[in-house]
Amino acid sequence: MLFSSITFLYVFLPVTMLLYWAAPVRARNVVLLLASLVFYFFGEKAYTLLLVFSSLSDYAHSLFIEKNRGHACARYALISSIVINLAMLGFFKYADFLVGAANSLLHTDIPLPGIHLPIGISFFTFQTMSYTMDVYWGNVHAERSFTGFATFVCLFPQLIAGPIVRYSDIAEELHERSVSLSDAACGVRRFVFGLGKKILIANTMGELCSVFRGSGEQSILFFWIYALAFTLQIYFDFSGYSDMAIGLGRMFGFHFPENFDYPYVSRSVTEFWRRWHMTLGGWFRDYVYIPLGGNRTSRGRWLRNIAAVWLLTGLWHGAAWNFLAWGGLYGVLLILEKLWLGKYLKRGKVLPHVYVMLVVILGFVLFNADGLTGAVYDMRGLFGLLEGIPVVSDETFYYLRSYAVPLLLACAGSLPVWHKTYDRFSEHPAMTLLEPVSVCVLLIAVTACLVDGSFNPFLYFRF
């Protein structure tokens, strides 16, 4: 089920809210858990059992680990939990990739399994793995209530595409939470504005990308327009989903971590990754990079740790060679910044920003390509290395004129100026009326688009 669907907005969410508030306080986790399972079942049917199995497995492992902490059997239980989670992720997400790689390497012709990827598996397996590791390290106590733990794993606002919420983020709120009128209003506002980012901006940029892919008159300029459009699409699509998830969580009394902080203002790749998908970056830092030794080791091992994290980051995003290359690209750039380039980036403002945006745009072209072959084709198009491709064409100018205003608005919307303007006037008396009216108008506009529009899945559902 999509947040950006009429069914969710006007059936599932209102019914869930009514049942939630009508239920006794002690039963509200049960309501959320059942609603979350229905939410997942609506899109995945049989794979809902996989979600339940994951919850049962890590619930049992965590109780055993805490009971036997300090003994070797606790370590074996942690390894067992990690192996089960990675086996599920590996089987459903990487089976086709691994068989294809084996066929290429060994010149065999093994049929691809063709396994359907369960939505959200990359997110909920990382959440449950972080939980068992935290229990093993003594950072949190094991959750005694299976209902409470399963609610944490299955909580529908963040189940499908994050943010990656750790148990410690909401442990207290799982057992005791309240929602004031102010909290509810804040949650609704955050949700509706995230919905607007997805429907009005991300989907429009996606239309432009589709137009480019279907064009018979591609040009160098059109390749760059496509590259910019996808860079904006993926930001508004994913940050919009995160806004909706955080807003929904707030409406039910949960405070989820932020996931984006205007990454396109960055002046180094290091800064960009402190601002982009922050919960994933924090996960790899705390559960991979630091356990490997972080930067408190020899230079060689430190560089190995960075390389390992970024190859895994690329692989987490997708089972294809272009994702590995994308992660490797960022690993190389981060190493260069830490060893040499960083000191020069600190001295400027404009050129470092240009450098970051060029890297990000080219990186997302690689990210969105149809494998490495497609990536090479797109890169050649960007730099005029495709035979017979003109610099511009009449079709390019037509679509540039048609999408100029949405492109400019999207670029402006990716900057923090609007957020700062809102903060500046948020206490003005006029906002008491202007804010709810703006939210209602935006919701009406989005609803109109959904009624007339087509299927609009989130990009990160692929991963």
CSV table of C-alpha atoms in Angstrom, one decimal:
chain,number,residue,atom,x,y,z
A,1,MET,CA,0.0,0.0,0.0
A,2,LEU,CA,1.3,3.4,-0.9
A,3,PHE,CA,1.1,6.5,1.3
A,4,SER,CA,0.5,8.4,-1.9
A,5,SER,CA,-2.8,6.6,-2.7
A,6,ILE,CA,-6.4,7.4,-2.2
A,7,THR,CA,-7.0,4.1,-0.4
A,8,PHE,CA,-4.4,4.9,2.2
A,9,LEU,CA,-5.3,8.6,2.6
A,10,TYR,CA,-9.1,8.2,2.9
A,11,VAL,CA,-9.6,4.7,4.1
A,12,PHE,CA,-6.7,3.0,5.8
A,13,LEU,CA,-5.3,5.9,7.7
A,14,PRO,CA,-8.7,7.3,9.0
A,15,VAL,CA,-9.9,3.8,10.1
A,16,THR,CA,-6.5,3.1,11.8
A,17,MET,CA,-6.6,6.4,13.6
A,18,LEU,CA,-10.2,5.8,14.8
A,19,LEU,CA,-9.5,2.3,16.0
A,20,TYR,CA,-6.2,3.5,17.7
A,21,TRP,CA,-7.9,6.3,19.7
A,22,ALA,CA,-10.9,4.1,20.5
A,23,ALA,CA,-8.8,1.3,22.0
A,24,PRO,CA,-7.6,1.2,25.6
A,25,VAL,CA,-4.1,2.5,26.1
A,26,ARG,CA,-2.7,-1.0,26.7
A,27,ALA,CA,-4.2,-2.3,23.5
A,28,ARG,CA,-2.9,0.5,21.2
A,29,ASN,CA,0.2,-1.5,20.3
A,30,VAL,CA,-2.0,-4.4,19.2
A,31,VAL,CA,-4.0,-2.0,17.0
A,32,LEU,CA,-0.8,-0.6,15.4
A,33,LEU,CA,0.6,-4.1,14.9
A,34,LEU,CA,-2.5,-5.5,13.3
A,35,ALA,CA,-2.8,-2.4,11.1
A,36,SER,CA,0.8,-2.7,10.1
A,37,LEU,CA,0.4,-6.3,9.1
A,38,VAL,CA,-2.7,-5.4,7.0
A,39,PHE,CA,-0.7,-2.5,5.5
A,40,TYR,CA,2.1,-4.9,4.4
A,41,PHE,CA,-0.3,-7.7,3.4
A,42,PHE,CA,-2.0,-5.3,1.0
A,43,GLY,CA,1.1,-5.1,-1.1
A,44,GLU,CA,3.0,-8.4,-0.3
A,45,LYS,CA,0.4,-11.1,0.6
A,46,ALA,CA,2.5,-14.2,1.4
A,47,TYR,CA,5.6,-12.3,2.3
A,48,THR,CA,3.9,-11.0,5.4
A,49,LEU,CA,4.8,-14.3,6.9
A,50,LEU,CA,8.5,-13.4,6.2
A,51,LEU,CA,8.0,-10.2,8.3
A,52,VAL,CA,6.4,-12.2,11.1
A,53,PHE,CA,9.2,-14.8,11.0
A,54,SER,CA,11.9,-12.1,11.1
A,55,SER,CA,10.1,-10.6,14.2
A,56,LEU,CA,9.9,-14.0,16.0
A,57,SER,CA,13.5,-14.9,15.2
A,58,ASP,CA,15.1,-11.8,16.5
A,59,TYR,CA,12.7,-11.6,19.5
A,60,ALA,CA,13.8,-15.1,20.6
A,61,HIS,CA,17.4,-14.5,19.8
A,62,SER,CA,17.5,-11.3,21.9
A,63,LEU,CA,16.0,-12.9,24.9
A,64,PHE,CA,18.5,-15.7,24.8
A,65,ILE,CA,21.4,-13.3,24.3
A,66,GLU,CA,20.4,-11.1,27.3
A,67,LYS,CA,19.9,-14.2,29.5
A,68,ASN,CA,23.3,-15.5,28.6
A,69,ARG,CA,25.3,-12.3,28.1
A,70,GLY,CA,28.9,-12.8,28.9
A,71,HIS,CA,28.9,-16.4,27.8
A,72,ALA,CA,30.0,-17.9,24.5
A,73,CYS,CA,26.5,-19.1,23.7
A,74,ALA,CA,25.4,-15.4,23.6
A,75,ARG,CA,27.9,-14.7,20.9
A,76,TYR,CA,26.8,-17.8,19.0
A,77,ALA,CA,23.2,-16.6,19.3
A,78,LEU,CA,24.1,-13.2,17.9
A,79,ILE,CA,25.9,-14.9,15.0
A,80,SER,CA,22.9,-17.0,14.4
A,81,SER,CA,20.6,-14.0,14.3
A,82,ILE,CA,22.9,-12.1,11.9
A,83,VAL,CA,23.2,-15.2,9.6
A,84,ILE,CA,19.5,-15.7,9.5
A,85,ASN,CA,18.9,-12.0,8.6
A,86,LEU,CA,21.6,-11.9,6.0
A,87,ALA,CA,20.5,-15.2,4.5
A,88,MET,CA,17.0,-13.8,4.1
A,89,LEU,CA,18.3,-10.6,2.6
A,90,GLY,CA,20.8,-12.5,0.4
A,91,PHE,CA,18.3,-15.0,-0.9
A,92,PHE,CA,15.5,-12.6,-1.8
A,93,LYS,CA,17.6,-9.7,-2.9
A,94,TYR,CA,20.8,-11.1,-4.4
A,95,ALA,CA,20.0,-14.6,-5.7
A,96,ASP,CA,19.6,-13.4,-9.3
A,97,PHE,CA,22.7,-11.2,-9.1
A,98,LEU,CA,24.9,-14.0,-7.7
A,99,VAL,CA,23.6,-16.6,-10.3
A,100,GLY,CA,24.2,-14.1,-13.1
A,101,ALA,CA,27.7,-13.3,-11.9
A,102,ALA,CA,28.5,-17.0,-11.6
A,103,ASN,CA,27.2,-17.6,-15.2
A,104,SER,CA,29.4,-14.8,-16.5
A,105,LEU,CA,32.5,-15.9,-14.6
A,106,LEU,CA,32.1,-19.7,-15.2
A,107,HIS,CA,30.5,-19.5,-18.6
A,108,THR,CA,27.5,-21.5,-17.4
A,109,ASP,CA,23.9,-21.1,-18.2
A,110,ILE,CA,22.2,-21.6,-14.8
A,111,PRO,CA,18.6,-20.2,-15.0
A,112,LEU,CA,18.0,-17.1,-12.8
A,113,PRO,CA,15.7,-17.9,-9.9
A,114,GLY,CA,13.6,-14.8,-10.6
A,115,ILE,CA,12.7,-14.3,-7.0
A,116,HIS,CA,10.4,-11.4,-6.2
A,117,LEU,CA,12.0,-8.8,-3.8
A,118,PRO,CA,9.8,-8.3,-0.7
A,119,ILE,CA,9.2,-4.6,-0.2
A,120,GLY,CA,11.1,-3.1,2.7
A,121,ILE,CA,13.3,-6.1,3.4
A,122,SER,CA,16.5,-4.0,3.3
A,123,PHE,CA,15.1,-1.8,5.9
A,124,PHE,CA,13.5,-4.1,8.4
A,125,THR,CA,16.4,-6.6,8.4
A,126,PHE,CA,18.8,-3.8,9.2
A,127,GLN,CA,16.5,-2.7,12.1
A,128,THR,CA,16.3,-6.1,13.6
A,129,MET,CA,20.0,-6.8,13.2
A,130,SER,CA,20.9,-3.5,15.0
A,131,TYR,CA,18.5,-4.5,17.8
A,132,THR,CA,20.2,-7.9,18.5
A,133,MET,CA,23.6,-6.3,18.3
A,134,ASP,CA,22.6,-3.6,20.7
A,135,VAL,CA,21.2,-6.2,23.1
A,136,TYR,CA,24.5,-8.2,22.8
A,137,TRP,CA,26.6,-5.1,23.6
A,138,GLY,CA,24.3,-4.1,26.5
A,139,ASN,CA,23.1,-0.9,24.8
A,140,VAL,CA,19.5,-1.8,25.3
A,141,HIS,CA,17.5,-4.4,27.3
A,142,ALA,CA,15.7,-7.1,25.4
A,143,GLU,CA,12.0,-6.4,24.8
A,144,ARG,CA,9.9,-8.8,26.9
A,145,SER,CA,6.7,-8.2,25.1
A,146,PHE,CA,6.5,-9.8,21.7
A,147,THR,CA,3.7,-7.5,20.7
A,148,GLY,CA,5.9,-4.5,21.6
A,149,PHE,CA,8.8,-5.9,19.7
A,150,ALA,CA,6.7,-6.8,16.6
A,151,THR,CA,5.2,-3.3,16.7
A,152,PHE,CA,8.7,-1.9,16.5
A,153,VAL,CA,9.6,-4.1,13.5
A,154,CYS,CA,6.4,-3.8,11.6
A,155,LEU,CA,5.3,-0.2,12.4
A,156,PHE,CA,3.8,0.8,9.1
A,157,PRO,CA,4.9,4.5,8.9
A,158,GLN,CA,8.6,3.4,8.5
A,159,LEU,CA,8.3,-0.2,7.5
A,160,ILE,CA,8.7,0.1,3.7
A,161,ALA,CA,11.4,2.7,3.1
A,162,GLY,CA,12.7,4.0,6.5
A,163,PRO,CA,14.0,6.0,8.2
A,164,ILE,CA,15.9,3.1,9.7
A,165,VAL,CA,14.6,3.3,13.2
A,166,ARG,CA,16.6,1.7,16.0
A,167,TYR,CA,14.9,0.1,19.0
A,168,SER,CA,16.6,2.6,21.3
A,169,ASP,CA,15.0,5.5,19.3
A,170,ILE,CA,11.5,4.5,20.4
A,171,ALA,CA,11.9,2.0,23.2
A,172,GLU,CA,10.2,4.2,25.8
A,173,GLU,CA,7.5,5.3,23.4
A,174,LEU,CA,6.6,1.7,22.7
A,175,HIS,CA,5.4,1.4,26.2
A,176,GLU,CA,4.3,4.9,27.1
A,177,ARG,CA,3.5,7.7,24.7
A,178,SER,CA,1.0,10.5,24.3
A,179,VAL,CA,-0.1,12.8,21.5
A,180,SER,CA,-1.0,16.4,22.1
A,181,LEU,CA,-3.0,18.4,19.7
A,182,SER,CA,0.2,20.3,18.9
A,183,ASP,CA,2.0,17.0,18.1
A,184,ALA,CA,-0.9,15.8,15.9
A,185,ALA,CA,-1.0,19.0,14.0
A,186,CYS,CA,2.8,18.9,13.5
A,187,GLY,CA,2.5,15.3,12.3
A,188,VAL,CA,-0.3,16.1,9.8
A,189,ARG,CA,1.7,19.1,8.5
A,190,ARG,CA,4.9,17.1,8.0
A,191,PHE,CA,3.0,14.2,6.3
A,192,VAL,CA,1.1,16.5,3.9
A,193,PHE,CA,4.2,18.4,2.9
A,194,GLY,CA,6.1,15.2,2.4
A,195,LEU,CA,3.1,14.0,0.2
A,196,GLY,CA,3.3,17.2,-1.8
A,197,LYS,CA,7.1,16.7,-2.4
A,198,LYS,CA,6.4,13.2,-3.7
A,199,ILE,CA,3.3,13.9,-5.9
A,200,LEU,CA,3.9,17.5,-7.1
A,201,ILE,CA,7.7,17.5,-7.5
A,202,ALA,CA,9.2,14.0,-7.6
A,203,ASN,CA,6.5,12.6,-9.9
A,204,THR,CA,6.9,15.6,-12.2
A,205,MET,CA,10.6,15.0,-12.4
A,206,GLY,CA,10.0,11.4,-13.0
A,207,GLU,CA,7.8,12.2,-15.9
A,208,LEU,CA,10.6,14.2,-17.4
A,209,CYS,CA,13.0,11.3,-17.0
A,210,SER,CA,10.5,9.0,-18.7
A,211,VAL,CA,10.2,11.4,-21.6
A,212,PHE,CA,14.0,11.4,-22.0
A,213,ARG,CA,14.1,7.6,-22.0
A,214,GLY,CA,11.4,7.4,-24.6
A,215,SER,CA,12.8,10.2,-26.8
A,216,GLY,CA,13.9,9.5,-30.3
A,217,GLU,CA,15.9,12.8,-30.5
A,218,GLN,CA,18.2,12.7,-27.6
A,219,SER,CA,20.9,15.3,-27.4
A,220,ILE,CA,23.8,16.2,-25.1
A,221,LEU,CA,21.7,18.9,-23.4
A,222,PHE,CA,18.8,16.4,-23.0
A,223,PHE,CA,21.2,14.0,-21.2
A,224,TRP,CA,22.1,16.7,-18.7
A,225,ILE,CA,18.5,17.7,-18.2
A,226,TYR,CA,17.7,14.1,-17.5
A,227,ALA,CA,20.6,13.8,-15.1
A,228,LEU,CA,19.4,16.9,-13.2
A,229,ALA,CA,15.8,15.8,-13.2
A,230,PHE,CA,16.6,12.4,-11.7
A,231,THR,CA,18.9,14.0,-9.1
A,232,LEU,CA,15.9,16.1,-8.0
A,233,GLN,CA,13.4,13.2,-8.4
A,234,ILE,CA,15.3,10.9,-6.1
A,235,TYR,CA,15.7,13.6,-3.4
A,236,PHE,CA,12.1,14.7,-3.3
A,237,ASP,CA,10.8,11.1,-3.6
A,238,PHE,CA,12.9,9.7,-0.8
A,239,SER,CA,12.9,12.8,1.5
A,240,GLY,CA,9.2,13.1,0.9
A,241,TYR,CA,8.7,9.5,2.0
A,242,SER,CA,10.8,10.2,5.1
A,243,ASP,CA,8.8,13.3,5.9
A,244,MET,CA,5.6,11.3,5.6
A,245,ALA,CA,6.9,8.5,7.8
A,246,ILE,CA,8.1,11.0,10.5
A,247,GLY,CA,4.8,12.8,10.3
A,248,LEU,CA,2.8,9.6,10.7
A,249,GLY,CA,4.9,8.5,13.6
A,250,ARG,CA,4.3,11.8,15.3
A,251,MET,CA,0.5,11.4,14.8
A,252,PHE,CA,0.8,8.1,16.8
A,253,GLY,CA,3.2,9.4,19.4
A,254,PHE,CA,6.5,8.3,18.0
A,255,HIS,CA,9.5,10.5,17.3
A,256,PHE,CA,11.5,9.0,14.4
A,257,PRO,CA,15.0,10.3,13.6
A,258,GLU,CA,15.5,12.7,10.7
A,259,ASN,CA,16.8,11.2,7.5
A,260,PHE,CA,17.7,14.3,5.3
A,261,ASP,CA,19.2,17.7,6.0
A,262,TYR,CA,19.3,19.5,2.7
A,263,PRO,CA,22.2,17.5,1.2
A,264,TYR,CA,22.4,19.6,-2.0
A,265,VAL,CA,24.0,22.5,-0.1
A,266,SER,CA,27.0,20.4,0.7
A,267,ARG,CA,30.6,21.5,-0.1
A,268,SER,CA,32.2,18.1,0.2
A,269,VAL,CA,31.2,14.5,-0.4
A,270,THR,CA,31.8,13.9,3.3
A,271,GLU,CA,29.3,16.6,4.2
A,272,PHE,CA,26.8,15.3,1.6
A,273,TRP,CA,26.8,11.8,3.3
A,274,ARG,CA,26.2,13.5,6.7
A,275,ARG,CA,23.1,15.0,5.2
A,276,TRP,CA,21.8,12.2,2.8
A,277,HIS,CA,20.0,9.1,4.2
A,278,MET,CA,21.4,9.8,7.6
A,279,THR,CA,19.9,6.8,9.3
A,280,LEU,CA,21.6,4.4,6.8
A,281,GLY,CA,24.9,6.2,7.2
A,282,GLY,CA,24.6,6.0,11.0
A,283,TRP,CA,23.8,2.3,10.8
A,284,PHE,CA,26.9,1.5,8.7
A,285,ARG,CA,29.1,3.7,11.0
A,286,ASP,CA,27.9,2.1,14.2
A,287,TYR,CA,27.5,-1.6,13.1
A,288,VAL,CA,30.2,-2.0,10.4
A,289,TYR,CA,32.8,0.8,10.4
A,290,ILE,CA,33.4,1.1,14.1
A,291,PRO,CA,33.3,-2.7,14.8
A,292,LEU,CA,36.0,-3.1,12.1
A,293,GLY,CA,38.2,-0.6,13.9
A,294,GLY,CA,37.0,2.7,12.4
A,295,ASN,CA,39.9,5.2,12.1
A,296,ARG,CA,41.6,4.0,15.3
A,297,THR,CA,43.8,1.5,13.5
A,298,SER,CA,46.6,1.5,10.9
A,299,ARG,CA,46.1,3.6,7.8
A,300,GLY,CA,45.9,0.5,5.6
A,301,ARG,CA,43.1,-1.0,7.8
A,302,TRP,CA,41.4,2.3,8.0
A,303,LEU,CA,41.2,2.6,4.2
A,304,ARG,CA,40.0,-1.0,4.1
A,305,ASN,CA,37.2,-0.1,6.5
A,306,ILE,CA,36.1,2.8,4.4
A,307,ALA,CA,36.2,0.7,1.3
A,308,ALA,CA,34.2,-2.1,2.9
A,309,VAL,CA,31.5,0.3,4.2
A,310,TRP,CA,31.0,1.9,0.8
A,311,LEU,CA,31.0,-1.3,-1.2
A,312,LEU,CA,28.4,-2.6,1.2
A,313,THR,CA,26.4,0.7,0.9
A,314,GLY,CA,26.4,0.3,-2.9
A,315,LEU,CA,25.3,-3.4,-2.6
A,316,TRP,CA,22.6,-2.5,0.0
A,317,HIS,CA,21.0,-0.2,-2.6
A,318,GLY,CA,20.8,-2.8,-5.3
A,319,ALA,CA,21.9,-6.1,-6.7
A,320,ALA,CA,23.7,-4.9,-9.8
A,321,TRP,CA,27.3,-4.0,-10.8
A,322,ASN,CA,26.4,-0.3,-11.2
A,323,PHE,CA,25.4,-0.1,-7.6
A,324,LEU,CA,28.7,-1.6,-6.5
A,325,ALA,CA,30.5,0.9,-8.8
A,326,TRP,CA,28.4,3.8,-7.3
A,327,GLY,CA,29.4,2.8,-3.8
A,328,GLY,CA,33.0,2.3,-4.8
A,329,LEU,CA,33.0,5.8,-6.4
A,330,TYR,CA,31.9,7.4,-3.2
A,331,GLY,CA,34.4,5.3,-1.2
A,332,VAL,CA,37.3,6.5,-3.4
A,333,LEU,CA,36.1,10.2,-3.2
A,334,LEU,CA,35.8,10.0,0.6
A,335,ILE,CA,39.2,8.5,1.0
A,336,LEU,CA,40.7,11.3,-1.3
A,337,GLU,CA,38.9,14.0,0.8
A,338,LYS,CA,40.2,12.5,4.1
A,339,LEU,CA,43.8,12.2,2.8
A,340,TRP,CA,44.2,15.2,0.6
A,341,LEU,CA,41.3,17.0,-1.0
A,342,GLY,CA,39.4,18.0,2.2
A,343,LYS,CA,41.8,20.8,3.1
A,344,TYR,CA,41.3,22.5,-0.2
A,345,LEU,CA,37.6,22.2,-0.1
A,346,LYS,CA,37.5,24.1,3.1
A,347,ARG,CA,39.0,27.1,1.5
A,348,GLY,CA,36.2,27.8,-1.0
A,349,LYS,CA,32.5,28.1,-1.3
A,350,VAL,CA,31.4,28.1,-4.9
A,351,LEU,CA,33.9,25.6,-6.5
A,352,PRO,CA,33.5,23.0,-3.7
A,353,HIS,CA,29.7,23.1,-4.1
A,354,VAL,CA,30.1,22.8,-7.9
A,355,TYR,CA,32.4,19.8,-7.4
A,356,VAL,CA,29.9,18.1,-5.0
A,357,MET,CA,26.9,18.6,-7.3
A,358,LEU,CA,28.8,17.4,-10.3
A,359,VAL,CA,29.8,14.2,-8.4
A,360,VAL,CA,26.2,13.7,-7.1
A,361,ILE,CA,24.6,14.2,-10.5
A,362,LEU,CA,27.0,11.9,-12.3
A,363,GLY,CA,26.7,9.4,-9.4
A,364,PHE,CA,22.9,9.3,-9.7
A,365,VAL,CA,23.2,8.7,-13.5
A,366,LEU,CA,25.4,5.7,-12.6
A,367,PHE,CA,22.9,4.7,-9.9
A,368,ASN,CA,19.8,4.8,-12.2
A,369,ALA,CA,21.4,3.2,-15.2
A,370,ASP,CA,20.4,-0.2,-16.6
A,371,GLY,CA,23.6,-2.0,-15.4
A,372,LEU,CA,27.1,-1.0,-16.3
A,373,THR,CA,26.4,-1.1,-20.0
A,374,GLY,CA,23.6,1.4,-19.6
A,375,ALA,CA,25.8,3.6,-17.3
A,376,VAL,CA,28.6,3.7,-19.9
A,377,TYR,CA,26.0,4.7,-22.6
A,378,ASP,CA,24.6,7.5,-20.4
A,379,MET,CA,28.0,8.8,-19.5
A,380,ARG,CA,29.0,8.9,-23.1
A,381,GLY,CA,25.9,10.8,-23.9
A,382,LEU,CA,26.6,13.4,-21.2
A,383,PHE,CA,30.0,14.1,-22.5
A,384,GLY,CA,29.1,14.0,-26.3
A,385,LEU,CA,30.8,10.7,-27.0
A,386,LEU,CA,27.8,9.1,-28.7
A,387,GLU,CA,28.0,9.1,-32.5
A,388,GLY,CA,25.2,11.1,-34.1
A,389,ILE,CA,24.0,12.8,-30.9
A,390,PRO,CA,23.7,16.6,-31.4
A,391,VAL,CA,24.4,19.2,-28.7
A,392,VAL,CA,20.7,20.3,-28.7
A,393,SER,CA,17.6,19.4,-30.7
A,394,ASP,CA,14.2,20.9,-31.2
A,395,GLU,CA,12.7,18.2,-28.9
A,396,THR,CA,15.1,19.1,-26.2
A,397,PHE,CA,14.1,22.8,-26.4
A,398,TYR,CA,10.5,21.8,-26.3
A,399,TYR,CA,10.8,19.8,-23.1
A,400,LEU,CA,13.1,22.3,-21.6
A,401,ARG,CA,10.5,25.0,-22.1
A,402,SER,CA,7.7,22.7,-20.8
A,403,TYR,CA,9.5,21.7,-17.6
A,404,ALA,CA,11.5,24.9,-17.0
A,405,VAL,CA,9.3,26.1,-14.2
A,406,PRO,CA,9.0,22.7,-12.4
A,407,LEU,CA,12.8,22.3,-12.7
A,408,LEU,CA,13.5,25.8,-11.2
A,409,LEU,CA,10.9,25.2,-8.4
A,410,ALA,CA,12.5,21.8,-7.6
A,411,CYS,CA,16.0,23.3,-7.5
A,412,ALA,CA,14.7,26.0,-5.1
A,413,GLY,CA,12.8,23.5,-3.0
A,414,SER,CA,16.0,21.5,-2.4
A,415,LEU,CA,17.5,24.5,-0.6
A,416,PRO,CA,16.8,25.4,3.1
A,417,VAL,CA,15.6,28.9,2.3
A,418,TRP,CA,11.9,27.8,2.5
A,419,HIS,CA,12.5,26.1,5.8
A,420,LYS,CA,14.3,29.2,7.2
A,421,THR,CA,11.5,31.4,5.9
A,422,TYR,CA,8.9,29.2,7.7
A,423,ASP,CA,10.8,29.3,11.0
A,424,ARG,CA,11.1,33.1,10.8
A,425,PHE,CA,7.3,33.6,10.4
A,426,SER,CA,6.0,30.5,12.3
A,427,GLU,CA,5.1,32.5,15.4
A,428,HIS,CA,3.3,35.3,13.4
A,429,PRO,CA,-0.4,35.4,14.4
A,430,ALA,CA,-1.4,35.1,10.8
A,431,MET,CA,0.1,31.6,10.7
A,432,THR,CA,-2.7,30.4,13.0
A,433,LEU,CA,-5.0,30.6,10.0
A,434,LEU,CA,-2.5,30.5,7.1
A,435,GLU,CA,-0.8,27.2,8.0
A,436,PRO,CA,-3.9,24.9,8.2
A,437,VAL,CA,-5.4,26.5,5.1
A,438,SER,CA,-2.1,25.8,3.3
A,439,VAL,CA,-2.1,22.2,4.4
A,440,CYS,CA,-5.7,21.8,3.3
A,441,VAL,CA,-5.1,23.4,-0.1
A,442,LEU,CA,-2.0,21.2,-0.6
A,443,LEU,CA,-3.9,18.1,0.3
A,444,ILE,CA,-6.7,19.0,-2.1
A,445,ALA,CA,-4.1,19.6,-4.9
A,446,VAL,CA,-2.4,16.2,-4.2
A,447,THR,CA,-5.7,14.4,-4.1
A,448,ALA,CA,-6.7,15.9,-7.5
A,449,CYS,CA,-3.4,14.6,-8.9
A,450,LEU,CA,-3.9,11.2,-7.4
A,451,VAL,CA,-7.4,10.9,-8.8
A,452,ASP,CA,-6.2,11.8,-12.3
A,453,GLY,CA,-2.8,10.2,-12.1
A,454,SER,CA,-1.4,6.7,-12.5
A,455,PHE,CA,0.6,4.3,-10.3
A,456,ASN,CA,3.4,6.3,-8.5
A,457,PRO,CA,5.6,3.9,-6.5
A,458,PHE,CA,8.5,5.3,-4.4
A,459,LEU,CA,12.0,4.8,-5.9
A,460,TYR,CA,13.4,3.2,-2.8
A,461,PHE,CA,10.8,0.4,-3.0
A,462,ARG,CA,13.2,-1.1,-5.4
A,463,PHE,CA,15.9,-1.4,-2.8
